[in-house]
Amino acid sequence: MDNLTHTLFALTLARTPLGRAGRGTTTALVLASSAPDIDIVMTAKGTASYLQWHRGPTHGLLGVLALGAIVALLVRAGQRIVDRRRPREPDDPEVPFGMLLAASMIAIVCHILMDFPTSYGTRLLSPFDWHWFATDLMPIVDVYLIILLVAGLLLGAASAAARRRNAAIVLVLMAAN
């Protein structure tokens, strides 16, 4: 999947109870939803290097653990910086670090699961095994999925109940797709 789809999916997840877990979870979901594609930095060494590393370790178990921890730490550090500049409201409690970590890891796992059914696939077991896993059920850029995610986000802007309901409908339709 493309990063726009991953980001829209993360914003949809943020409208579920997971996103309401506390301050910073939406940020963690959005950042983590694209984190596995950090392997794009390998283009600095050339196209061949990028193709060698793309959807490799960042899309495997170690990537889930490492990137999840990095995103959670970055979000917590960002919260501390903002809190120094502007005191936090009493009714805005700090979310436990474990929840930031869980949200980050969930978003990363969802990213990997969304990459799996594409023709390109992913290397789920890397760096231990570099075998590609793919099902070729979906295109890399699925216009219909993007439209579905955008519609769910736009139509859910009316109220909190509409946001939750539309998020659930979109997630069910994505799974059915």
PDB file of N, CA and C in Angstrom, residues 34-98:
ATOM      1  N   SER A  34       3.289   4.805   9.073  1.00  0.00           N
ATOM      2  CA  SER A  34       4.230   4.946   7.951  1.00  0.00           C
ATOM      3  C   SER A  34       5.661   4.578   8.326  1.00  0.00           C
ATOM      4  N   ALA A  35       5.899   4.309   9.585  1.00  0.00           N
ATOM      5  CA  ALA A  35       7.259   4.032  10.062  1.00  0.00           C
ATOM      6  C   ALA A  35       7.967   2.891   9.329  1.00  0.00           C
ATOM      7  N   PRO A  36       7.299   1.785   8.999  1.00  0.00           N
ATOM      8  CA  PRO A  36       8.034   0.711   8.313  1.00  0.00           C
ATOM      9  C   PRO A  36       8.636   1.128   6.970  1.00  0.00           C
ATOM     10  N   ASP A  37       8.087   2.163   6.359  1.00  0.00           N
ATOM     11  CA  ASP A  37       8.628   2.618   5.080  1.00  0.00           C
ATOM     12  C   ASP A  37       9.816   3.564   5.243  1.00  0.00           C
ATOM     13  N   ILE A  38      10.373   3.622   6.442  1.00  0.00           N
ATOM     14  CA  ILE A  38      11.581   4.408   6.689  1.00  0.00           C
ATOM     15  C   ILE A  38      12.751   3.841   5.884  1.00  0.00           C
ATOM     16  N   ASP A  39      12.579   2.617   5.389  1.00  0.00           N
ATOM     17  CA  ASP A  39      13.637   2.012   4.579  1.00  0.00           C
ATOM     18  C   ASP A  39      13.891   2.784   3.284  1.00  0.00           C
ATOM     19  N   ILE A  40      13.091   3.794   3.004  1.00  0.00           N
ATOM     20  CA  ILE A  40      13.310   4.622   1.821  1.00  0.00           C
ATOM     21  C   ILE A  40      14.639   5.381   1.917  1.00  0.00           C
ATOM     22  N   VAL A  41      15.181   5.512   3.123  1.00  0.00           N
ATOM     23  CA  VAL A  41      16.481   6.176   3.259  1.00  0.00           C
ATOM     24  C   VAL A  41      17.577   5.415   2.514  1.00  0.00           C
ATOM     25  N   MET A  42      17.326   4.164   2.209  1.00  0.00           N
ATOM     26  CA  MET A  42      18.322   3.373   1.482  1.00  0.00           C
ATOM     27  C   MET A  42      18.481   3.834   0.038  1.00  0.00           C
ATOM     28  N   THR A  43      17.585   4.691  -0.446  1.00  0.00           N
ATOM     29  CA  THR A  43      17.745   5.229  -1.806  1.00  0.00           C
ATOM     30  C   THR A  43      18.985   6.096  -1.891  1.00  0.00           C
ATOM     31  N   ALA A  44      19.472   6.563  -0.749  1.00  0.00           N
ATOM     32  CA  ALA A  44      20.703   7.360  -0.744  1.00  0.00           C
ATOM     33  C   ALA A  44      21.887   6.543  -1.267  1.00  0.00           C
ATOM     34  N   LYS A  45      21.822   5.237  -1.117  1.00  0.00           N
ATOM     35  CA  LYS A  45      22.884   4.360  -1.616  1.00  0.00           C
ATOM     36  C   LYS A  45      22.573   3.828  -3.010  1.00  0.00           C
ATOM     37  N   GLY A  46      21.468   4.285  -3.599  1.00  0.00           N
ATOM     38  CA  GLY A  46      21.115   3.870  -4.947  1.00  0.00           C
ATOM     39  C   GLY A  46      19.871   3.005  -4.977  1.00  0.00           C
ATOM     40  N   THR A  47      19.319   2.882  -6.167  1.00  0.00           N
ATOM     41  CA  THR A  47      18.083   2.127  -6.354  1.00  0.00           C
ATOM     42  C   THR A  47      18.244   0.658  -5.995  1.00  0.00           C
ATOM     43  N   ALA A  48      19.362   0.067  -6.356  1.00  0.00           N
ATOM     44  CA  ALA A  48      19.579  -1.353  -6.057  1.00  0.00           C
ATOM     45  C   ALA A  48      19.586  -1.597  -4.554  1.00  0.00           C
ATOM     46  N   SER A  49      20.207  -0.694  -3.809  1.00  0.00           N
ATOM     47  CA  SER A  49      20.243  -0.830  -2.354  1.00  0.00           C
ATOM     48  C   SER A  49      18.830  -0.708  -1.773  1.00  0.00           C
ATOM     49  N   TYR A  50      18.068   0.239  -2.296  1.00  0.00           N
ATOM     50  CA  TYR A  50      16.694   0.404  -1.830  1.00  0.00           C
ATOM     51  C   TYR A  50      15.877  -0.861  -2.086  1.00  0.00           C
ATOM     52  N   LEU A  51      15.970  -1.399  -3.287  1.00  0.00           N
ATOM     53  CA  LEU A  51      15.213  -2.605  -3.613  1.00  0.00           C
ATOM     54  C   LEU A  51      15.654  -3.793  -2.768  1.00  0.00           C
ATOM     55  N   GLN A  52      16.925  -3.818  -2.405  1.00  0.00           N
ATOM     56  CA  GLN A  52      17.432  -4.897  -1.565  1.00  0.00           C
ATOM     57  C   GLN A  52      16.817  -4.834  -0.160  1.00  0.00           C
ATOM     58  N   TRP A  53      16.651  -3.631   0.371  1.00  0.00           N
ATOM     59  CA  TRP A  53      16.206  -3.476   1.749  1.00  0.00           C
ATOM     60  C   TRP A  53      14.713  -3.189   1.896  1.00  0.00           C
ATOM     61  N   HIS A  54      14.037  -2.774   0.810  1.00  0.00           N
ATOM     62  CA  HIS A  54      12.628  -2.382   0.920  1.00  0.00           C
ATOM     63  C   HIS A  54      11.762  -3.550   1.382  1.00  0.00           C
ATOM     64  N   ARG A  55      10.890  -3.239   2.309  1.00  0.00           N
ATOM     65  CA  ARG A  55       9.987  -4.212   2.930  1.00  0.00           C
ATOM     66  C   ARG A  55      10.756  -5.395   3.514  1.00  0.00           C
ATOM     67  N   GLY A  56      11.894  -5.073   4.098  1.00  0.00           N
ATOM     68  CA  GLY A  56      12.740  -6.069   4.738  1.00  0.00           C
ATOM     69  C   GLY A  56      12.588  -6.007   6.248  1.00  0.00           C
ATOM     70  N   PRO A  57      13.680  -5.751   6.977  1.00  0.00           N
ATOM     71  CA  PRO A  57      13.638  -5.782   8.446  1.00  0.00           C
ATOM     72  C   PRO A  57      12.615  -4.836   9.079  1.00  0.00           C
ATOM     73  N   THR A  58      12.325  -3.720   8.431  1.00  0.00           N
ATOM     74  CA  THR A  58      11.327  -2.808   9.013  1.00  0.00           C
ATOM     75  C   THR A  58       9.918  -3.372   8.915  1.00  0.00           C
ATOM     76  N   HIS A  59       9.741  -4.424   8.125  1.00  0.00           N
ATOM     77  CA  HIS A  59       8.436  -5.061   7.964  1.00  0.00           C
ATOM     78  C   HIS A  59       8.396  -6.437   8.638  1.00  0.00           C
ATOM     79  N   GLY A  60       9.381  -6.726   9.472  1.00  0.00           N
ATOM     80  CA  GLY A  60       9.441  -7.997  10.192  1.00  0.00           C
ATOM     81  C   GLY A  60       9.216  -7.785  11.679  1.00  0.00           C
ATOM     82  N   LEU A  61       9.348  -8.862  12.447  1.00  0.00           N
ATOM     83  CA  LEU A  61       9.098  -8.807  13.891  1.00  0.00           C
ATOM     84  C   LEU A  61      10.012  -7.808  14.596  1.00  0.00           C
ATOM     85  N   LEU A  62      11.284  -7.804  14.249  1.00  0.00           N
ATOM     86  CA  LEU A  62      12.195  -6.850  14.888  1.00  0.00           C
ATOM     87  C   LEU A  62      11.817  -5.409  14.557  1.00  0.00           C
ATOM     88  N   GLY A  63      11.332  -5.204  13.331  1.00  0.00           N
ATOM     89  CA  GLY A  63      10.887  -3.876  12.929  1.00  0.00           C
ATOM     90  C   GLY A  63       9.684  -3.414  13.732  1.00  0.00           C
ATOM     91  N   VAL A  64       8.757  -4.327  13.970  1.00  0.00           N
ATOM     92  CA  VAL A  64       7.578  -3.985  14.774  1.00  0.00           C
ATOM     93  C   VAL A  64       8.009  -3.543  16.163  1.00  0.00           C
ATOM     94  N   LEU A  65       8.896  -4.317  16.769  1.00  0.00           N
ATOM     95  CA  LEU A  65       9.336  -4.003  18.136  1.00  0.00           C
ATOM     96  C   LEU A  65      10.170  -2.720  18.191  1.00  0.00           C
ATOM     97  N   ALA A  66      11.162  -2.622  17.312  1.00  0.00           N
ATOM     98  CA  ALA A  66      12.057  -1.466  17.341  1.00  0.00           C
ATOM     99  C   ALA A  66      11.346  -0.179  16.928  1.00  0.00           C
ATOM    100  N   LEU A  67      10.634  -0.222  15.813  1.00  0.00           N
ATOM    101  CA  LEU A  67       9.947   0.981  15.351  1.00  0.00           C
ATOM    102  C   LEU A  67       8.830   1.386  16.301  1.00  0.00           C
ATOM    103  N   GLY A  68       8.139   0.407  16.891  1.00  0.00           N
ATOM    104  CA  GLY A  68       7.106   0.722  17.873  1.00  0.00           C
ATOM    105  C   GLY A  68       7.673   1.469  19.064  1.00  0.00           C
ATOM    106  N   ALA A  69       8.815   0.995  19.557  1.00  0.00           N
ATOM    107  CA  ALA A  69       9.459   1.666  20.693  1.00  0.00           C
ATOM    108  C   ALA A  69       9.963   3.054  20.307  1.00  0.00           C
ATOM    109  N   ILE A  70      10.544   3.184  19.117  1.00  0.00           N
ATOM    110  CA  ILE A  70      11.069   4.484  18.672  1.00  0.00           C
ATOM    111  C   ILE A  70       9.929   5.494  18.525  1.00  0.00           C
ATOM    112  N   VAL A  71       8.836   5.093  17.886  1.00  0.00           N
ATOM    113  CA  VAL A  71       7.706   6.018  17.716  1.00  0.00           C
ATOM    114  C   VAL A  71       7.138   6.425  19.073  1.00  0.00           C
ATOM    115  N   ALA A  72       6.939   5.469  19.966  1.00  0.00           N
ATOM    116  CA  ALA A  72       6.400   5.792  21.292  1.00  0.00           C
ATOM    117  C   ALA A  72       7.322   6.746  22.041  1.00  0.00           C
ATOM    118  N   LEU A  73       8.628   6.518  21.953  1.00  0.00           N
ATOM    119  CA  LEU A  73       9.589   7.416  22.614  1.00  0.00           C
ATOM    120  C   LEU A  73       9.565   8.811  21.992  1.00  0.00           C
ATOM    121  N   LEU A  74       9.454   8.882  20.661  1.00  0.00           N
ATOM    122  CA  LEU A  74       9.393  10.189  19.989  1.00  0.00           C
ATOM    123  C   LEU A  74       8.135  10.960  20.380  1.00  0.00           C
ATOM    124  N   VAL A  75       7.018  10.265  20.454  1.00  0.00           N
ATOM    125  CA  VAL A  75       5.765  10.924  20.842  1.00  0.00           C
ATOM    126  C   VAL A  75       5.863  11.410  22.283  1.00  0.00           C
ATOM    127  N   ARG A  76       6.395  10.568  23.171  1.00  0.00           N
ATOM    128  CA  ARG A  76       6.537  10.984  24.574  1.00  0.00           C
ATOM    129  C   ARG A  76       7.492  12.181  24.686  1.00  0.00           C
ATOM    130  N   ALA A  77       8.591  12.161  23.950  1.00  0.00           N
ATOM    131  CA  ALA A  77       9.536  13.292  23.971  1.00  0.00           C
ATOM    132  C   ALA A  77       8.854  14.558  23.449  1.00  0.00           C
ATOM    133  N   GLY A  78       8.069  14.425  22.390  1.00  0.00           N
ATOM    134  CA  GLY A  78       7.330  15.576  21.864  1.00  0.00           C
ATOM    135  C   GLY A  78       6.348  16.125  22.876  1.00  0.00           C
ATOM    136  N   GLN A  79       5.684  15.242  23.608  1.00  0.00           N
ATOM    137  CA  GLN A  79       4.752  15.681  24.651  1.00  0.00           C
ATOM    138  C   GLN A  79       5.481  16.466  25.737  1.00  0.00           C
ATOM    139  N   ARG A  80       6.651  15.981  26.118  1.00  0.00           N
ATOM    140  CA  ARG A  80       7.418  16.675  27.171  1.00  0.00           C
ATOM    141  C   ARG A  80       7.838  18.071  26.715  1.00  0.00           C
ATOM    142  N   ILE A  81       8.241  18.186  25.449  1.00  0.00           N
ATOM    143  CA  ILE A  81       8.642  19.498  24.912  1.00  0.00           C
ATOM    144  C   ILE A  81       7.449  20.446  24.908  1.00  0.00           C
ATOM    145  N   VAL A  82       6.298  19.963  24.446  1.00  0.00           N
ATOM    146  CA  VAL A  82       5.091  20.798  24.417  1.00  0.00           C
ATOM    147  C   VAL A  82       4.675  21.168  25.834  1.00  0.00           C
ATOM    148  N   ASP A  83       4.760  20.238  26.776  1.00  0.00           N
ATOM    149  CA  ASP A  83       4.362  20.510  28.160  1.00  0.00           C
ATOM    150  C   ASP A  83       5.256  21.557  28.822  1.00  0.00           C
ATOM    151  N   ARG A  84       6.508  21.625  28.421  1.00  0.00           N
ATOM    152  CA  ARG A  84       7.398  22.653  28.983  1.00  0.00           C
ATOM    153  C   ARG A  84       6.997  24.048  28.510  1.00  0.00           C
ATOM    154  N   ARG A  85       6.519  24.128  27.287  1.00  0.00           N
ATOM    155  CA  ARG A  85       6.143  25.420  26.709  1.00  0.00           C
ATOM    156  C   ARG A  85       4.742  25.848  27.124  1.00  0.00           C
ATOM    157  N   ARG A  86       3.872  24.883  27.311  1.00  0.00           N
ATOM    158  CA  ARG A  86       2.482  25.170  27.644  1.00  0.00           C
ATOM    159  C   ARG A  86       2.025  24.138  28.657  1.00  0.00           C
ATOM    160  N   PRO A  87       1.675  24.590  29.868  1.00  0.00           N
ATOM    161  CA  PRO A  87       1.239  23.621  30.882  1.00  0.00           C
ATOM    162  C   PRO A  87       0.023  22.822  30.406  1.00  0.00           C
ATOM    163  N   ARG A  88       0.016  21.573  30.778  1.00  0.00           N
ATOM    164  CA  ARG A  88      -1.073  20.664  30.410  1.00  0.00           C
ATOM    165  C   ARG A  88      -2.303  20.966  31.253  1.00  0.00           C
ATOM    166  N   GLU A  89      -3.466  20.831  30.641  1.00  0.00           N
ATOM    167  CA  GLU A  89      -4.737  21.012  31.356  1.00  0.00           C
ATOM    168  C   GLU A  89      -4.925  19.862  32.342  1.00  0.00           C
ATOM    169  N   PRO A  90      -5.561  20.119  33.485  1.00  0.00           N
ATOM    170  CA  PRO A  90      -5.781  19.046  34.471  1.00  0.00           C
ATOM    171  C   PRO A  90      -6.646  17.898  33.924  1.00  0.00           C
ATOM    172  N   ASP A  91      -7.558  18.195  33.008  1.00  0.00           N
ATOM    173  CA  ASP A  91      -8.419  17.145  32.466  1.00  0.00           C
ATOM    174  C   ASP A  91      -7.795  16.470  31.242  1.00  0.00           C
ATOM    175  N   ASP A  92      -6.500  16.699  31.025  1.00  0.00           N
ATOM    176  CA  ASP A  92      -5.776  16.127  29.886  1.00  0.00           C
ATOM    177  C   ASP A  92      -4.616  15.273  30.416  1.00  0.00           C
ATOM    178  N   PRO A  93      -4.939  14.111  31.005  1.00  0.00           N
ATOM    179  CA  PRO A  93      -3.886  13.301  31.621  1.00  0.00           C
ATOM    180  C   PRO A  93      -2.930  12.694  30.590  1.00  0.00           C
ATOM    181  N   GLU A  94      -1.734  12.437  31.050  1.00  0.00           N
ATOM    182  CA  GLU A  94      -0.728  11.814  30.189  1.00  0.00           C
ATOM    183  C   GLU A  94      -1.074  10.333  30.025  1.00  0.00           C
ATOM    184  N   VAL A  95      -1.084   9.881  28.772  1.00  0.00           N
ATOM    185  CA  VAL A  95      -1.373   8.481  28.494  1.00  0.00           C
ATOM    186  C   VAL A  95      -0.175   7.647  28.959  1.00  0.00           C
ATOM    187  N   PRO A  96      -0.407   6.473  29.524  1.00  0.00           N
ATOM    188  CA  PRO A  96       0.722   5.630  29.931  1.00  0.00           C
ATOM    189  C   PRO A  96       1.599   5.278  28.716  1.00  0.00           C
ATOM    190  N   PHE A  97       2.908   5.183  28.951  1.00  0.00           N
ATOM    191  CA  PHE A  97       3.838   4.868  27.873  1.00  0.00           C
ATOM    192  C   PHE A  97       3.476   3.539  27.211  1.00  0.00           C
ATOM    193  N   GLY A  98       3.014   2.580  27.997  1.00  0.00           N
ATOM    194  CA  GLY A  98       2.625   1.281  27.457  1.00  0.00           C
ATOM    195  C   GLY A  98       1.519   1.396  26.415  1.00  0.00           C
TER     196      GLY A  98
END
